[in-house]
CSV table of C-alpha atoms in Angstrom, one decimal:
chain,number,residue,atom,x,y,z
A,1,PRO,CA,-0.4,0.2,0.7
A,2,TRP,CA,0.9,3.7,-0.7
A,3,CYS,CA,1.1,6.1,2.1
A,4,GLN,CA,-0.5,9.4,1.5
A,5,THR,CA,1.5,12.4,3.4
A,6,PRO,CA,4.3,13.2,0.9
A,7,SER,CA,7.3,12.4,4.1
A,8,HIS,CA,6.9,8.9,3.2
A,9,PRO,CA,10.0,8.3,0.8
A,10,HIS,CA,6.3,6.1,-1.2
A,11,PHE,CA,4.4,8.9,-2.2
A,12,LEU,CA,3.5,9.1,-5.1
A,13,ALA,CA,2.9,12.6,-6.6
A,14,GLY,CA,0.3,12.6,-9.6
A,15,PRO,CA,-2.1,15.1,-10.7
A,16,GLN,CA,-3.0,17.8,-8.9
A,17,ILE,CA,-6.1,20.7,-9.0
A,18,VAL,CA,-4.9,23.8,-8.8
A,19,LEU,CA,-7.8,26.8,-7.7
A,20,SER,CA,-7.3,30.2,-8.6
A,21,VAL,CA,-11.0,32.0,-7.3
A,22,TYR,CA,-11.7,35.7,-7.6
A,23,GLY,CA,-13.8,37.9,-6.7
A,24,PRO,CA,-15.3,42.2,-5.9
A,25,ASP,CA,-13.3,44.4,-3.0
A,26,PHE,CA,-14.4,47.4,-2.2
A,27,PHE,CA,-14.1,49.4,-4.5
A,28,GLY,CA,-16.0,47.1,-6.7
A,29,HIS,CA,-12.0,45.3,-8.6
A,30,ASP,CA,-12.0,41.9,-9.2
A,31,VAL,CA,-8.5,40.9,-6.4
A,32,VAL,CA,-7.7,37.1,-5.6
A,33,ARG,CA,-9.3,36.2,-3.0
A,34,GLY,CA,-7.8,32.7,-2.9
A,35,TYR,CA,-5.2,30.0,-4.0
A,36,GLY,CA,-5.2,26.7,-3.2
A,37,ALA,CA,-4.2,22.9,-4.8
A,38,VAL,CA,-5.2,19.4,-3.6
A,39,HIS,CA,-4.0,16.0,-5.6
A,40,VAL,CA,-6.8,13.9,-7.7
A,41,PRO,CA,-7.9,11.1,-5.6
A,42,PHE,CA,-6.6,7.7,-7.8
A,43,VAL,CA,-9.1,4.8,-6.0
A,44,PRO,CA,-12.4,4.6,-7.9
A,45,GLY,CA,-15.7,6.0,-5.8
A,46,ARG,CA,-16.8,9.0,-4.8
A,47,HIS,CA,-14.4,11.1,-3.5
A,48,LYS,CA,-14.4,14.9,-1.6
A,49,ARG,CA,-11.9,16.9,-0.9
A,50,THR,CA,-11.3,20.1,1.5
A,51,ILE,CA,-8.9,22.9,0.0
A,52,ALA,CA,-7.4,25.6,2.5
A,53,MET,CA,-7.1,28.5,0.5
A,54,PHE,CA,-4.1,31.8,1.3
A,55,VAL,CA,-3.5,34.7,-0.1
A,56,PRO,CA,0.1,36.5,-0.9
A,57,GLU,CA,0.5,39.7,1.7
A,58,SER,CA,2.5,42.4,1.1
A,59,THR,CA,6.4,42.3,2.7
A,60,SER,CA,5.3,46.3,4.9
A,61,ARG,CA,2.7,48.0,5.8
A,62,LEU,CA,3.4,50.8,3.1
A,63,GLN,CA,2.9,48.2,0.9
A,64,GLN,CA,-0.3,46.5,2.1
A,65,LEU,CA,-1.4,50.5,2.4
A,66,THR,CA,-0.8,50.9,-1.2
A,67,SER,CA,-1.7,47.8,-2.5
A,68,TRP,CA,-5.6,48.6,0.0
A,69,PHE,CA,-5.8,52.5,-2.4
A,70,THR,CA,-4.9,50.7,-5.7
A,71,GLY,CA,-6.6,48.2,-5.5
A,72,ARG,CA,-3.8,46.1,-6.8
A,73,ARG,CA,-2.7,43.6,-4.5
A,74,PRO,CA,-0.2,40.2,-4.3
A,75,GLU,CA,-1.3,37.9,-7.1
A,76,PHE,CA,0.9,34.6,-7.7
A,77,THR,CA,1.9,34.4,-12.1
A,78,ASP,CA,3.4,31.0,-12.2
A,79,PRO,CA,-0.1,28.3,-10.3
A,80,LYS,CA,3.8,25.6,-10.7
A,81,VAL,CA,4.0,28.3,-6.8
A,82,VAL,CA,1.0,26.8,-5.5
A,83,ALA,CA,0.4,23.6,-7.2
A,84,GLN,CA,4.3,22.4,-5.4
A,85,GLY,CA,5.1,24.8,-2.4
A,86,ASP,CA,8.6,25.1,-4.2
A,87,GLY,CA,10.2,28.3,-2.3
A,88,ARG,CA,6.4,29.5,-1.1
A,89,GLU,CA,8.5,28.8,2.9
A,90,VAL,CA,9.7,32.5,2.0
A,91,THR,CA,6.3,33.5,1.1
A,92,ARG,CA,4.2,35.5,3.5
A,93,VAL,CA,0.4,34.1,3.0
A,94,ARG,CA,-2.4,34.3,5.3
A,95,SER,CA,-5.7,31.7,5.4
A,96,GLN,CA,-7.7,32.4,3.4
A,97,GLY,CA,-11.0,29.7,4.4
A,98,PHE,CA,-11.5,26.1,2.7
A,99,VAL,CA,-13.0,25.3,-0.3
A,100,THR,CA,-14.9,21.8,-0.9
A,101,VAL,CA,-14.1,19.8,-4.1
A,102,SER,CA,-15.8,16.1,-4.7
A,103,PHE,CA,-14.0,14.1,-7.6
A,104,ASN,CA,-15.8,10.9,-9.0
A,105,VAL,CA,-13.0,8.8,-9.9
A,106,MET,CA,-14.2,5.8,-12.5
C-alpha cells in the first residue's frame, strides 16, 4: 500500500487541481480571494476533499496601504508556485478559508 503523506518516500505525486478564486473588493476591482491545490485521487469511487485556501500578503505596511488604495493586491503569476510549494516558505501568506471539492473517479 502507498502512503498518503508527502514526507513518506513512496508518496504518489500525481495530477493536481490548482484553484485560483477571484472576487470583487470594496471598490469593485476583481482581486484574488484565495489559492489552493489538491491531488486528484487514484482510487475509484466518490471522494470529497477540503482545500485550505490562502492569499499572498505584502511584506510591509507601506505596500499593504498602497495596494489597498490602488486595488492591486499581490498575486502569483505562475500556478506552479501553488502546486509545488517550492519557494513558498519565504512568501508571506494568510489563510483564507476552505473550498470543498467532490471527485467521481472511475
